[in-house]
Short mmCIF file of C-alpha atoms in Angstrom, two decimals:
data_model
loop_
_atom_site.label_atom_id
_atom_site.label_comp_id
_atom_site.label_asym_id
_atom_site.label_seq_id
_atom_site.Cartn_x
_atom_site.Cartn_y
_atom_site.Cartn_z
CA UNK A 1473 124.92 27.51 -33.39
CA UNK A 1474 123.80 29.97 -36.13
CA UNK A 1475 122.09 33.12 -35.00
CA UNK A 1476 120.02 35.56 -37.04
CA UNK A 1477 119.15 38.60 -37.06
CA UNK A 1478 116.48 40.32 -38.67
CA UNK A 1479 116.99 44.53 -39.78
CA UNK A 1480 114.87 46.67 -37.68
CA UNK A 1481 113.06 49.11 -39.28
CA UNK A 1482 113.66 52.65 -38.03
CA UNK A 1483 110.45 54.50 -36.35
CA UNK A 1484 108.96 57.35 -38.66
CA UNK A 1485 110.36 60.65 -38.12
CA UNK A 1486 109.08 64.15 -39.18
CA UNK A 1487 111.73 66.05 -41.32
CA UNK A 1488 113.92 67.86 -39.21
CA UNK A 1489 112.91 70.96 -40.96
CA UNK A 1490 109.16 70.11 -40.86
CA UNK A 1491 109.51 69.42 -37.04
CA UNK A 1492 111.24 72.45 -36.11
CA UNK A 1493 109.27 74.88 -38.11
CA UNK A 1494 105.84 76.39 -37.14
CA UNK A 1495 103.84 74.64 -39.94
CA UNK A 1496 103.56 71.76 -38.26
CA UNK A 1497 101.26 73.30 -35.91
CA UNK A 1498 98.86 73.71 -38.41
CA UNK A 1499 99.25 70.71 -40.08
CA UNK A 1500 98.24 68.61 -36.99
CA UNK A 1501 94.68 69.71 -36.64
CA UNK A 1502 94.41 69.16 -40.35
CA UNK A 1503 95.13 65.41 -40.51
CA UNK A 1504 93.15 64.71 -37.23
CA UNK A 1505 89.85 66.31 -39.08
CA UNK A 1506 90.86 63.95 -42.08
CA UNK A 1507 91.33 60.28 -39.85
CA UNK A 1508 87.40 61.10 -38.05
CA UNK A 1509 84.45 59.70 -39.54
CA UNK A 1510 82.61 61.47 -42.30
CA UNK A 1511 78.60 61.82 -41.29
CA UNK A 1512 76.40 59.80 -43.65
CA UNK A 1513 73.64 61.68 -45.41
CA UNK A 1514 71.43 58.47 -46.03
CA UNK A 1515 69.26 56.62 -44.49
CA UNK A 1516 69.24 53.22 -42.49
CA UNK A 1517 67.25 50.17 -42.99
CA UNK A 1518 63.20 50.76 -43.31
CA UNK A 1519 61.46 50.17 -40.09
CA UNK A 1520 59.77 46.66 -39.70
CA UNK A 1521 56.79 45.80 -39.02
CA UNK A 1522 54.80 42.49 -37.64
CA UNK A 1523 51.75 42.74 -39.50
CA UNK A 1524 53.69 44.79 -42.90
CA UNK A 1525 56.80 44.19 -44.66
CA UNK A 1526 58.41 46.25 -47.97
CA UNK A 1527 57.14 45.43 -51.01
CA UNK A 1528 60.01 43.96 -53.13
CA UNK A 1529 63.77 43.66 -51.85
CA UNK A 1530 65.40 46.56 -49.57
CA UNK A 1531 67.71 48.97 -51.30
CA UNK A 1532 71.07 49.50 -50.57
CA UNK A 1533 71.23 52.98 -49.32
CA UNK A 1534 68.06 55.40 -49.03
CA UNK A 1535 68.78 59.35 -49.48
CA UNK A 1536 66.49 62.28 -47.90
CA UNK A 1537 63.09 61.68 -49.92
CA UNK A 1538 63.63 58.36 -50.90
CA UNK A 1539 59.88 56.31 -50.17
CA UNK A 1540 59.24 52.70 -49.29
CA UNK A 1541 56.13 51.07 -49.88
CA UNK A 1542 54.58 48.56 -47.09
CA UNK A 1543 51.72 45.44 -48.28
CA UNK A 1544 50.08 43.02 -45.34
CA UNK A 1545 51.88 39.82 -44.80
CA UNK A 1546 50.02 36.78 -45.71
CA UNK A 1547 47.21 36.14 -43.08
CA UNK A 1548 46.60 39.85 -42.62
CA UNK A 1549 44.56 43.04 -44.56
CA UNK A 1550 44.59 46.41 -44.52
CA UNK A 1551 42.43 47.98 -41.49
CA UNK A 1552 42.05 51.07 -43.93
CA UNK A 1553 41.32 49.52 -47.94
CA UNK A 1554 43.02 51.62 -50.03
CA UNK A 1555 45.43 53.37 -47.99
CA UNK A 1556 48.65 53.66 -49.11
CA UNK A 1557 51.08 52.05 -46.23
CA UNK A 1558 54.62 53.86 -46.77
CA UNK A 1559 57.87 55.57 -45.29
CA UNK A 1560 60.08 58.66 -46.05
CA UNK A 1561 63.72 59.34 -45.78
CA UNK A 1562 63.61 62.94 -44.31
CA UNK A 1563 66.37 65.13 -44.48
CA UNK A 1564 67.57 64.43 -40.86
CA UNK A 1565 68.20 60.83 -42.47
CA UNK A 1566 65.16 59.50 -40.19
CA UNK A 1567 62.49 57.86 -41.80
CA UNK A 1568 58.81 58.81 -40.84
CA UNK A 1569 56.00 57.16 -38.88
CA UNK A 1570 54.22 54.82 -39.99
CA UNK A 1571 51.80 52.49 -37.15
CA UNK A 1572 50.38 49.05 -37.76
CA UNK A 1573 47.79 49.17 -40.54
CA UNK A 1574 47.17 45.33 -40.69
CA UNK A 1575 44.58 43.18 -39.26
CA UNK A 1576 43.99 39.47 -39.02
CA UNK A 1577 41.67 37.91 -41.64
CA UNK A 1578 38.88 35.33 -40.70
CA UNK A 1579 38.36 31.83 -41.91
CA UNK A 1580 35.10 31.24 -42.93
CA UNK A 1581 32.02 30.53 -40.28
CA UNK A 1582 31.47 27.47 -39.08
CA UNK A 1583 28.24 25.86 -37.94
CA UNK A 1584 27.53 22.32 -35.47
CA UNK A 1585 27.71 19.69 -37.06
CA UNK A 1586 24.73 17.00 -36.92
CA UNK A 1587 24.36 15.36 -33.05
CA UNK A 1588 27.61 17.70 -32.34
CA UNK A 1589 28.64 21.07 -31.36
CA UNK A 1590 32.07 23.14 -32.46
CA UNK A 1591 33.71 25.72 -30.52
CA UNK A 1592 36.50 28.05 -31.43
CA UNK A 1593 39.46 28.83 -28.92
CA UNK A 1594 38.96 32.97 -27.80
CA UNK A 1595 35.74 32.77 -29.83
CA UNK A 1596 37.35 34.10 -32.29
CA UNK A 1597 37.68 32.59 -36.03
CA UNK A 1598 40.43 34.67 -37.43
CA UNK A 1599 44.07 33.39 -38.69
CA UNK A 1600 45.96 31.26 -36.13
CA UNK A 1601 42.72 30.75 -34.20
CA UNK A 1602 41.53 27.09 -33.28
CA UNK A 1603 37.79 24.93 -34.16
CA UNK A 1604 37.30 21.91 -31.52
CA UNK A 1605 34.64 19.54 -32.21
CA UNK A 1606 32.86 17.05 -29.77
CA UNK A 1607 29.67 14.61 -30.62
CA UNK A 1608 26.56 14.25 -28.35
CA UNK A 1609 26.47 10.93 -26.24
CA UNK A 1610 26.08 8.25 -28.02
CA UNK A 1611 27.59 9.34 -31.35
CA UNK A 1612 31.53 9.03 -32.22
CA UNK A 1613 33.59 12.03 -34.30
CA UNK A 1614 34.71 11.16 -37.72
CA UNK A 1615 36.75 13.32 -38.66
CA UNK A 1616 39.44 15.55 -36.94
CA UNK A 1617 38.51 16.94 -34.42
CA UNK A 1618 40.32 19.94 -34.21
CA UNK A 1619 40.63 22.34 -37.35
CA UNK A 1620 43.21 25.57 -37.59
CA UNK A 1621 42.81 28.58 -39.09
CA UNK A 1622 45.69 29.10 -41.72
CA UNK A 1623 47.21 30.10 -44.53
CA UNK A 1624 45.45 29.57 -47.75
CA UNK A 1625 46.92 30.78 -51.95
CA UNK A 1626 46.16 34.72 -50.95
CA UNK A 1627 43.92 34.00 -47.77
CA UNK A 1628 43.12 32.13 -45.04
CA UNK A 1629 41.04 28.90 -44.22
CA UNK A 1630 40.10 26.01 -42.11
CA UNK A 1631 42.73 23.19 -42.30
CA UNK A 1632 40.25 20.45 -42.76
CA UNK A 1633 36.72 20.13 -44.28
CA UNK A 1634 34.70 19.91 -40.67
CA UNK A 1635 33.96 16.46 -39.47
CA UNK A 1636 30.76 14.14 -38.88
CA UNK A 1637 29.02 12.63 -35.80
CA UNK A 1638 28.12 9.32 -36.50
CA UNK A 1639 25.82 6.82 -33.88
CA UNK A 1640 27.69 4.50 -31.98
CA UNK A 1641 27.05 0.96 -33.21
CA UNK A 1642 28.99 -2.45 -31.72
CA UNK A 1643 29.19 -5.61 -33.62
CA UNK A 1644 27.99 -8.36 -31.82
CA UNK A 1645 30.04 -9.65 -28.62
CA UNK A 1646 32.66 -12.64 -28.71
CA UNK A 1647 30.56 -16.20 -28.46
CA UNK A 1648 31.82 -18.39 -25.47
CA UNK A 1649 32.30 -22.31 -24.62
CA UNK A 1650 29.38 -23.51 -22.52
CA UNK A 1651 27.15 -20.51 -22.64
CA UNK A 1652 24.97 -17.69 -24.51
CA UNK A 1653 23.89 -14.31 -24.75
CA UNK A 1654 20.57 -12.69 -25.19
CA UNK A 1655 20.22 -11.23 -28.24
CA UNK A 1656 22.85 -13.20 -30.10
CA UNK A 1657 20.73 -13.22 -33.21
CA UNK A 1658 21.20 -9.20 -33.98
CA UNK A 1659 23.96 -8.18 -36.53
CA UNK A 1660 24.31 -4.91 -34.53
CA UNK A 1661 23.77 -3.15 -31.43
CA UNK A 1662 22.62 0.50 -30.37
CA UNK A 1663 25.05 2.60 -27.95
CA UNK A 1664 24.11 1.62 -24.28
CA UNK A 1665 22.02 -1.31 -25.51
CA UNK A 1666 23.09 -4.27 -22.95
CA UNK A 1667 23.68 -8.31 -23.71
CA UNK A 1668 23.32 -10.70 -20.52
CA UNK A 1669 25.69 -13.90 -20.66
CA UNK A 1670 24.29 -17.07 -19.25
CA UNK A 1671 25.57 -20.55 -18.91
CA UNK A 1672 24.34 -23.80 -20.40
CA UNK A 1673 23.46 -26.70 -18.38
CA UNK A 1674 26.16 -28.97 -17.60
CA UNK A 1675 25.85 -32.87 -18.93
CA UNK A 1676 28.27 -34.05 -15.95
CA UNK A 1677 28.20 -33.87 -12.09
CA UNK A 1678 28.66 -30.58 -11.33
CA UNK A 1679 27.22 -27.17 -13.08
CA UNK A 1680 28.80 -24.47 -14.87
CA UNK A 1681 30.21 -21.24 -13.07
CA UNK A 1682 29.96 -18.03 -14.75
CA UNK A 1683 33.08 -16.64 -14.25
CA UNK A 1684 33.61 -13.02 -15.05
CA UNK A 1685 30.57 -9.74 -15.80
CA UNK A 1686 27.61 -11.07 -16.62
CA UNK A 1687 26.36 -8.19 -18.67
CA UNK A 1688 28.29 -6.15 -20.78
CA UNK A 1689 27.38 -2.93 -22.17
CA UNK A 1690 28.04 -0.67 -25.79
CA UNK A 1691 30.08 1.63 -24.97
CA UNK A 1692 31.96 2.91 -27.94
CA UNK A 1693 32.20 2.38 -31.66
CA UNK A 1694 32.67 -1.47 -31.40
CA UNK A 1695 33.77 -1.09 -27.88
CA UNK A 1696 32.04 -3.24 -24.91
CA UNK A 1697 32.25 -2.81 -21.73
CA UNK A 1698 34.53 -5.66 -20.59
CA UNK A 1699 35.85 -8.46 -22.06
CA UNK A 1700 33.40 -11.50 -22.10
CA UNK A 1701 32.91 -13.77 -19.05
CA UNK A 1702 34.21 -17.67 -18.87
CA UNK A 1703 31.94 -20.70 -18.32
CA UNK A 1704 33.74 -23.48 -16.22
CA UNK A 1705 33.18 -25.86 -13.60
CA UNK A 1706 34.53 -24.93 -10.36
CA UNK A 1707 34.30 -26.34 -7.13
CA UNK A 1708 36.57 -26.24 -4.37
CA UNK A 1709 37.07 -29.57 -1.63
CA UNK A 1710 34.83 -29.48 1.43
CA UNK A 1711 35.99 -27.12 4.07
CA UNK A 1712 37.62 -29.16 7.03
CA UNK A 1713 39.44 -26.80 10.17
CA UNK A 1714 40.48 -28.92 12.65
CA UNK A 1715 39.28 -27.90 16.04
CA UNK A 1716 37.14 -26.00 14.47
CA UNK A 1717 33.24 -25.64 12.64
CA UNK A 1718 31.23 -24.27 10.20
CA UNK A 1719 29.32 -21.14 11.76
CA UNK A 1720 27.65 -20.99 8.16
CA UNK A 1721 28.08 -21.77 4.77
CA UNK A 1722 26.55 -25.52 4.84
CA UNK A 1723 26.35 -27.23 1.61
CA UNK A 1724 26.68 -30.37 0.05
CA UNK A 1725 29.31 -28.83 -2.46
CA UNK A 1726 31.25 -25.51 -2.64
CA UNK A 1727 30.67 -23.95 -6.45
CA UNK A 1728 32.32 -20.83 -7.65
CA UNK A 1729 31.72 -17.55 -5.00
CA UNK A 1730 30.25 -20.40 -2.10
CA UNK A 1731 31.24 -18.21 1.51
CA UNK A 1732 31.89 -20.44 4.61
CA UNK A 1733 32.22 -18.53 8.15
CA UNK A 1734 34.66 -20.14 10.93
CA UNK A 1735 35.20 -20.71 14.39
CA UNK A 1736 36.79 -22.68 16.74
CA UNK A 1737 36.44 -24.62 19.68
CA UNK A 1738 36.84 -23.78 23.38
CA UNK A 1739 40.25 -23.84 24.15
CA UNK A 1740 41.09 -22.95 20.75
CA UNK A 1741 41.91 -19.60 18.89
CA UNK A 1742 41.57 -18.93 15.71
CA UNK A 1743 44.24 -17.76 13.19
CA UNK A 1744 44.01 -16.99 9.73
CA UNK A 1745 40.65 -14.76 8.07
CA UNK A 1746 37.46 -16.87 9.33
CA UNK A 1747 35.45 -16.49 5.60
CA UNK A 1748 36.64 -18.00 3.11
CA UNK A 1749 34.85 -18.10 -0.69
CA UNK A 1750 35.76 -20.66 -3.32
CA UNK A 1751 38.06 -18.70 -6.07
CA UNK A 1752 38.13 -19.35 -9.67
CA UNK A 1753 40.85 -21.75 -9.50
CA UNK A 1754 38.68 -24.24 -7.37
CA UNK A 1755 40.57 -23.21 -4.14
CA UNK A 1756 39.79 -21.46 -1.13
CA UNK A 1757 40.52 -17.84 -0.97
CA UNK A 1758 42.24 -17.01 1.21
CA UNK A 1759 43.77 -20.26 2.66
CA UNK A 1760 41.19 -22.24 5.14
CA UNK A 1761 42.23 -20.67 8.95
CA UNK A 1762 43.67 -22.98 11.61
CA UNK A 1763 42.60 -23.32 15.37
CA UNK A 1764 45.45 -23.13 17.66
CA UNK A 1765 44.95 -24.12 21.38
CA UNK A 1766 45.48 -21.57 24.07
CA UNK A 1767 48.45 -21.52 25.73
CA UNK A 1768 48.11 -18.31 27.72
CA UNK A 1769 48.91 -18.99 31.99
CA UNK A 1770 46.10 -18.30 33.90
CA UNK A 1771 46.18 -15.07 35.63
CA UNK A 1772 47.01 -15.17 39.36
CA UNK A 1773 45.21 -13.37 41.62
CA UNK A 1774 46.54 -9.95 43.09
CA UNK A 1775 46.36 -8.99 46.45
CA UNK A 1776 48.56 -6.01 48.39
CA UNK A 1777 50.68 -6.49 45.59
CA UNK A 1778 51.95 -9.60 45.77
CA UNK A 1779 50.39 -11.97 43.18
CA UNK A 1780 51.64 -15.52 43.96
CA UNK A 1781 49.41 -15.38 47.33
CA UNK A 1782 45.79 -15.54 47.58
CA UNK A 1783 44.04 -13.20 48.90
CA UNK A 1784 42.26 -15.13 52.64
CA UNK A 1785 38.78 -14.31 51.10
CA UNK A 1786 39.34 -15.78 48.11
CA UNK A 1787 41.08 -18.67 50.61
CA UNK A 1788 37.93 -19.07 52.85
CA UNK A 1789 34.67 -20.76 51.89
CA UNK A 1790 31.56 -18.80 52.02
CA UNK A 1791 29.21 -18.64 54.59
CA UNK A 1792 27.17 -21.22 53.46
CA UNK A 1793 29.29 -23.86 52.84
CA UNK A 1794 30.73 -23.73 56.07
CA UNK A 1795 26.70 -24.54 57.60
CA UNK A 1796 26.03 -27.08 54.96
CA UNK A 1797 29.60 -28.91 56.22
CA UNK A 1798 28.54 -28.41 59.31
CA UNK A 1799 24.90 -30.37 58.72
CA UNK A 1800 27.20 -32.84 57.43
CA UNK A 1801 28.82 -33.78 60.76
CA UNK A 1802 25.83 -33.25 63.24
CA UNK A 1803 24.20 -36.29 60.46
CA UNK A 1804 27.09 -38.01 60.60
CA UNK A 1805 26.97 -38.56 64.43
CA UNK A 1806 23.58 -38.95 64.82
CA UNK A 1807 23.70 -41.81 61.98
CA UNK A 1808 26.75 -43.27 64.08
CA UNK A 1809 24.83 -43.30 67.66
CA UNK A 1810 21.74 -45.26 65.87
CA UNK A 1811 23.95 -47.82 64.41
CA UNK A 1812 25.50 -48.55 67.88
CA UNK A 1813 22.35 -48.79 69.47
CA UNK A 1814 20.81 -51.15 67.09
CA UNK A 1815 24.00 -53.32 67.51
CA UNK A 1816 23.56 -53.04 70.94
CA UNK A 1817 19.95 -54.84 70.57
CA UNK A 1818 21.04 -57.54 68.23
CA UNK A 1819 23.35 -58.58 71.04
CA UNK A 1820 21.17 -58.30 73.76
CA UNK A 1821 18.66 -60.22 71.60
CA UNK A 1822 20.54 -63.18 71.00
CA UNK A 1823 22.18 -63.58 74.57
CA UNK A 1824 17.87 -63.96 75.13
CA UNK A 1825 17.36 -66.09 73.22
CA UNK A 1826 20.45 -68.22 74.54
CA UNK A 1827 19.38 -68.19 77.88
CA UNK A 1828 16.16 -69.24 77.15
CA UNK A 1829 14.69 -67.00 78.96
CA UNK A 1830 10.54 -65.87 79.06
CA UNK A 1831 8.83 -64.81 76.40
CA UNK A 1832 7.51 -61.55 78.33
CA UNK A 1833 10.82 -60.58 79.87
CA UNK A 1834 12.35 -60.80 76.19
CA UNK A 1835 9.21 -58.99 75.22
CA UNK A 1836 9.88 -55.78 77.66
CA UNK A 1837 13.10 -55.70 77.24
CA UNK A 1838 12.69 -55.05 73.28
CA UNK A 1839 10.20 -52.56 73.74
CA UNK A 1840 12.75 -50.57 76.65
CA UNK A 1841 15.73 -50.65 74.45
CA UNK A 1842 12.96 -49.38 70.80
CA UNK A 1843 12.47 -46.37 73.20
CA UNK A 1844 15.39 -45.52 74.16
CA UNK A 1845 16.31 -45.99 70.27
CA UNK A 1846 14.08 -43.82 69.40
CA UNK A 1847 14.65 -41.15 72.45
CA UNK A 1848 18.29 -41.34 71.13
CA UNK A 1849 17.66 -40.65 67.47
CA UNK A 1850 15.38 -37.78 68.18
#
C-alpha cells in the first residue's frame, strides 16, 4: 500500500522584527481602514413609476446633478401638457421627488346602437375600461358584444367597430308525415309569431294522434320553440281489471291521452295507480292495476280484555226478538189444539154415521163440538 503525502504549507507569519517592534501597532488600524468599503458618490437606479417610465435606456451610474427625463406609458397622458416630468441626482446621492403625472386616456364615445342599448363597466370609457351591448326583445346582436378599450399606434381605442341589432326572423318550421301547419305558405316568420300543427284525416280505421306541442313559437334567430310534434296512430287494447270496473273513461276505443278511472269489487282491494291514460307507445301508462281479494281476519270482539269471548250483550237477542219468538210458540199451540179438535170431529162423525144413528142427534152433536171448536180457538 502506497501512501502520500502532500507538503503543508506553513501559516503566514509577521517578521520577527515587524512583530516585536512598535510599528505594528500602527500599521494595524491602517490596513483595517483599507479592507472596509469605500462610500459611493453616485446614484442608484431612477425611481419607477406605473403611469411614467425613462425616456431611452438607464445609465450605468448617475453622479450628483445628473437628470432623467420621464414620458407617459402607452395608454396614458400627461395630467399637466407641457410639463416637464424629471429627476435629479442630489448631492446626498438621492434622487428628487417626482409624483404621478399620468392619466388614463379615453376611447372614443359611444352611442346605442339601433333597437339596442351599450353600457360601459364603472361608466367610465377610458383605457382598460369595458362596452357591453344587449338588443331590445325581439332583435338578435350581430356583432360582439363586448368591446375593450385598448391600445391603439400612439392612443387608445375600442377593440371592435360596435355591433348591430338585427329583428329576429325564423325560417319556416320542419314539414311532418300526416299533418300541417298554419301558415306553411310564408317564407319567413316575425319573432313571437306562432304556427299551430294539425293532423290530416286518416284513410284507415283509426285517426291520427298528435303526438308532441301543438304550437310552436319564434323564439330566436331561426330558433323555435320545440322541436315539431309527430302524427301517428295510437291506440291502446281495451282496459280489462279483473274483479274490477270502469268508474269512468267509457269508450268504444282508447286513442292517444284516453284516461280510464278504476275500482274494484267488494271483497276486493285494489293495487296498482287506479288512472291509467294510453301513452304514445299504444300502452297503458302506468300498467292497468289489479284487484286482490281481502284476506284480512275479521276483528273479534273485545270485552274485559279478553277478545276470543263475546261480550253476553252482544250474546243475547234483543228485546224484541225474544217477544216475536215468543208469538211464535203461543201460535204454535193454539194451531196444534185446533187441529186436534177438528180430528176429534172427523172421528166422532164417522162412528155416526156407522151407527146409523138420527139425523137430529148427529145434527146436535156437530153443532156442540163447532162450539166448543170455536170456544177453544178463541
Amino acid at each position: 500500500m502506497r501512501a502520500s503525502c502532500a507538503a503543508r504549507k506553513a501559516p503566514l507569519r509577521l517578521p520577527e522584527r515587524l512583530a516585536s517592534s512598535g510599528r505594528f501597532v500602527g500599521v494595524l488600524p491602517l490596513a483595517l481602514l483599507l479592507l472596509l468599503p469605500t462610500s459611493s458618490d453616485a446614484c442608484g437606479d431612477p425611481p419607477q413609476f406605473v403611469t411614467m417610465k425613462p425616456k431611452g435606456a438607464f445609465g450605468s451610474s448617475y453622479k450628483p446633478g445628473d437628470e432623467v427625463l420621464y414620458e407617459c406609458r402607452l395608454g396614458f397622458q400627461p395630467i399637466t401638457p407641457g410639463q416637464v416630468l424629471s429627476v435629479i441626482c442630489q448631492n446626498d446621492t438621492t434622487w428628487s421627488s417626482l409624483q404621478e403625472a399620468c392619466k388614463r386616456r379615453r376611447c372614443p364615445t359611444l352611442g346605442d346602437p339601433i333597437n339596442g342599448q351599450v353600457t360601459f363597466v364603472n361608466e367610465s370609457t377610458e383605457f382598460g375600461s369595458q362596452a357591453h351591448y344587449v338588443c331590445n326583445k325581439g332583435y338578435y346582436l350581430a356583432g360582439p358584444s363586448i368591446s375593450y378599450c385598448e391600445i391603439s399606434a400612439e392612443g387608445v381605442d375600442w377593440s371592435d367597430n360596435p355591433p348591430t341589432c338585427e329583428r329576429i326572423k325564423c325560417k319556416p318550421p320542419e314539414a311532418i308525415q300526416n299533418g300541417k301547419y298554419t301558415n306553411s305558405d310564408k317564407e319567413t316568420f316575425d319573432y313571437n309569431e306562432v304556427v299551430t300543427y294539425s293532423c290530416n284525416p286518416s284513410n284507415g280505421p283509426d285517426e291520427y294522434s298528435l303526438i308532441g306541442e301543438s304550437k310552436l313559437t319564434c323564439i330566436g334567430n331561426d330558433e323555435w320553440s320545440s322541436q315539431p310534434p309527430q302524427c301517428k296512430v295510437v291506440r291502446c287494447v281495451y282496459p280489462i281489471v279483473e274483479h274490477g270496473m270502469i268508474v269512468s273513461g267509457f269508450g268504444p276505443k282508447y286513442y292517444y291521452k284516453a284516461t280510464v278511472v278504476f275500482k274494484c269489487s267488494e271483497g276486493f282491494n285494489l293495487q296498482g295507480d287506479s288512472t291509467v291514460v294510453c301513452g304514445v307507445n299504444s300502452t297503458w301508462e302506468p300498467e292497468l292495476p289489479k284487484c286482490i281479494k281481502d284476506s284480512k281476519p275479521t276483528s273479534p270482539t273485545m270485552t274485559s280484555g279478553h277478545p276470543e269471548y263475546p261480550s253476553p250483550t252482544d250474546a243475547s237477542p234483543p228485546n224484541d226478538a225474544q217477544g216475536l219468538g215468543a208469538g211464535y210458540i203461543v201460535l204454535i199451540i193454539v194451531a196444534a189444539v185446533a187441529l186436534g179438535i177438528g180430528l176429534l170431529f172427523c172421528l166422532y162423525y164417522c162412528l155416526c154415521r156407522q151407527r146409523k144413528k138420527g139425523k137430529a142427534e148427529c145434527s146436535a152433536t156437530y153443532s156442540t163440538y163447532q162450539d166448543k171448536a170455536v170456544t177453544s180457538t178463541e
